Structures are given as C-alpha cells and as structure tokens.
XYZ file of C-alpha atoms in Angstrom:
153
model
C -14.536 21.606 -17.194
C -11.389 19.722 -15.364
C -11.869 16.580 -14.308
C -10.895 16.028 -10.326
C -9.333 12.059 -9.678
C -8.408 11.885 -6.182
C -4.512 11.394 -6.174
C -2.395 9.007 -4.141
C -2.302 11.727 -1.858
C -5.798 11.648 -0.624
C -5.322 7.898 0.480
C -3.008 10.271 3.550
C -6.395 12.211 5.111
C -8.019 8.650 6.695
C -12.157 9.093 7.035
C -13.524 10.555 10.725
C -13.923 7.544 12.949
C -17.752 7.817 12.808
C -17.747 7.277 8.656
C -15.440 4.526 8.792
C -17.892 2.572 11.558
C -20.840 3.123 9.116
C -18.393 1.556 6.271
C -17.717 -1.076 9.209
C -21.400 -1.929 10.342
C -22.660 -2.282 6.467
C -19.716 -4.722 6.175
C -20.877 -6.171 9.850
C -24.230 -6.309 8.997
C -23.931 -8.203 5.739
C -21.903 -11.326 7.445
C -21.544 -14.212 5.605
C -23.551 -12.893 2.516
C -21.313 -9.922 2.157
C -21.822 -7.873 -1.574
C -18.661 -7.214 -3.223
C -19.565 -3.209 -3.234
C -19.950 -3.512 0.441
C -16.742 -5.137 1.332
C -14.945 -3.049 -1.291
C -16.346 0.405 0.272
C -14.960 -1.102 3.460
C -11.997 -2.189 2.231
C -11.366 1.506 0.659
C -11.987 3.286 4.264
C -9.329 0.632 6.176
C -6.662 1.718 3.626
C -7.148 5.541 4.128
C -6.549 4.558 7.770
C -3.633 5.937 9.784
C -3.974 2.380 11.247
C -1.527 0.005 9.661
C -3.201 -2.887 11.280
C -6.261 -1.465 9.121
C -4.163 -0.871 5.936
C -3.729 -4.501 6.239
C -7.180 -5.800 6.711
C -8.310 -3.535 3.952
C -5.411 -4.914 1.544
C -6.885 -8.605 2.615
C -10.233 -7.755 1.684
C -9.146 -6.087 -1.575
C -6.868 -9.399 -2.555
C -10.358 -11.211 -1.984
C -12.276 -9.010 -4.080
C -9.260 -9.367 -6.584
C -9.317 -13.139 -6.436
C -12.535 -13.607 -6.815
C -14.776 -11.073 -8.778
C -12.976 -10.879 -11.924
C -15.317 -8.242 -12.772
C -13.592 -5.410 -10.088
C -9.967 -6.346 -10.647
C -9.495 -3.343 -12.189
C -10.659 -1.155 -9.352
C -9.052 -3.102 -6.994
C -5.434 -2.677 -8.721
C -5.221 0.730 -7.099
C -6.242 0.416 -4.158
C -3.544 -2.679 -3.499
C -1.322 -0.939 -5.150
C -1.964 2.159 -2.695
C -2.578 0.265 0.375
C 0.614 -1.467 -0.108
C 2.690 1.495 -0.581
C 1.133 2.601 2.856
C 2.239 -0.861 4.282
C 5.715 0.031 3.226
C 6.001 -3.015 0.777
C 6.927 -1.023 -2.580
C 7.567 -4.119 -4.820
C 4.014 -5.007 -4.145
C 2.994 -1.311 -5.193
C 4.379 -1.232 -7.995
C 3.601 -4.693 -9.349
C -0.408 -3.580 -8.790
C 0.326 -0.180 -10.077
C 2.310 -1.376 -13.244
C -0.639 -3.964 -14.027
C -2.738 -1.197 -14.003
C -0.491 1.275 -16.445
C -0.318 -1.664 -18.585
C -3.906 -1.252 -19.217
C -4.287 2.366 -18.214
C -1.674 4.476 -19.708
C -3.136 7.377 -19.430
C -4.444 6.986 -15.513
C -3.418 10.192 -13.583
C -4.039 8.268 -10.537
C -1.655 5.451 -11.065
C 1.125 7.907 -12.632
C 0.755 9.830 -9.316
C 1.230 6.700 -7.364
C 4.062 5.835 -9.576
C 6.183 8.800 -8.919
C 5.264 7.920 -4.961
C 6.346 4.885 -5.345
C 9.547 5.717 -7.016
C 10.094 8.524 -4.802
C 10.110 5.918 -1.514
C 12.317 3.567 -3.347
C 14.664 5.862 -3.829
C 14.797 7.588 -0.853
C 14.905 4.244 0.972
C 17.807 2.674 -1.501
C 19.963 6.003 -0.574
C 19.387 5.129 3.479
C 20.130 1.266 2.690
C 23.551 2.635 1.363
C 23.996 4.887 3.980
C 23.504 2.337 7.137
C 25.184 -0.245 4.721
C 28.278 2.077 4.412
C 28.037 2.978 8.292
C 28.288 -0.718 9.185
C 31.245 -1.254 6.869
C 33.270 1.325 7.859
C 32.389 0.376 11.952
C 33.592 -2.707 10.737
C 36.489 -1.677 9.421
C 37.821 0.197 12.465
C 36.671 -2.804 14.638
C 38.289 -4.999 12.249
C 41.873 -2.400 12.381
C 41.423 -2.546 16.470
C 41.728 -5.798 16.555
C 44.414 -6.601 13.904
C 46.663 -3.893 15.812
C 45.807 -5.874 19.106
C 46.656 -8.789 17.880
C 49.668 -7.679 16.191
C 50.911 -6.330 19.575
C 50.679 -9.967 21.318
C-alpha cells in the first residue's frame, strides 16, 4: 500500500472559509493559554490561505512555535519553509527546507518543496537578468542620445 504525503502543492487549494474560522475560534477561544497543537493547526490553515496577509500571520505563529517548543521544530520546518515560499521570500524557504533535508533525506515533502523552490529561483534570476539587461541597454541609448547632443553643441 502507497503511502500519500501531501506535497508542496496542496499548500495552493487554501481550506473553505467556514474550516479555517473553526481553526480561528479554537485559536480565539484558547487566548492567553493557547496549546501549541491549537496554534499550530491554526497556523497550518493561515498558510494554505490565498491571503498573503494570512501567510504571514501563520509564518509568525509557526516562528513562535519554532522558538519556543523545541519539541515541534521539526514539524514546523515545513511549514516555514512552505509558507515562506508562498510569501515570495525563497532564501527563507530554502534555509527551513534545507534544515529539514539535513535531517530528513529521504522526506518526499521537502524534496517536492525543493524543486519549487528551485524552480522560482530560477525563473525569477532569468527575469532579474532580463529587466537588468532592459535597463542597461535603455541606458545605453539614453546615454548615446545624449553624448550625440552634446557632441553637436
């Protein structure tokens, strides 16, 4: 029988509004005195959000869990290093995700995320040397206009 992990890709479908407000009024309900499953549940719904102001309240929550209950670090690695891929901040990713791999070689979940990860950075290094390349070459004919305008004077 196959095993079924969620991969990186299921963080994309975000919970129905209604089960993310049940997540949300455990989390409300516990106040001060908040259990660590509780807030991390919580924190797990905010980063399947479409929201990015969620993705980063869930991220928060899961640094605090991280910080503090040495115990569910190693849950918490993925889901920072997801929810930060969602926030766009790939170094981050891949710092959680690599911590991870270094004690989870084997985790499908985290290779998935890696090839995400690495995927993005690409992707995003090619467009940085596109626009970069765009904005040296406009300033290169800006630069030619006005050395031939001031060569006229």
């Amino acid at each position: 029988m196959a095993l079924f992990l969620p991969d990186a890709a299921d963080a994309d479908s975000p919970l129905k509004a209604d089960e993310l407000q049940v997540l949300r009024a455990q989390y409300e309900k516990e106040g001060y005195y908040v259990g660590v499953q509780t807030k991390f549940n919580y924190a797990w719904g905010l980063i399947k959000s479409s929201s990015r102001n969620e993705q980063q309240e869930g991220v928060r929550l899961l640094s605090d869990i991280f910080r503090n209950a040495p115990e569910r670090r190693r849950e918490c690695l993925y889901y920072l290093a997801l929810g930060n891929y969602k926030l766009g901040n790939y170094a981050e990713a891949r710092r959680y995700n690599d911590l991870l791999l270094d004690h989870e070689p084997a985790n499908l979940q985290a290779s998935s995320l890696r090839g995400l990860i690495d995927d993005k950075v690409a992707k995003e290094g090619l467009m940085g040397v596109a626009i970069l390349s765009g904005v040296a070459i406009a300033a290169g004919v800006v630069g030619g206009m006005l050395f031939r305008g001031a060569k006229r004077r």
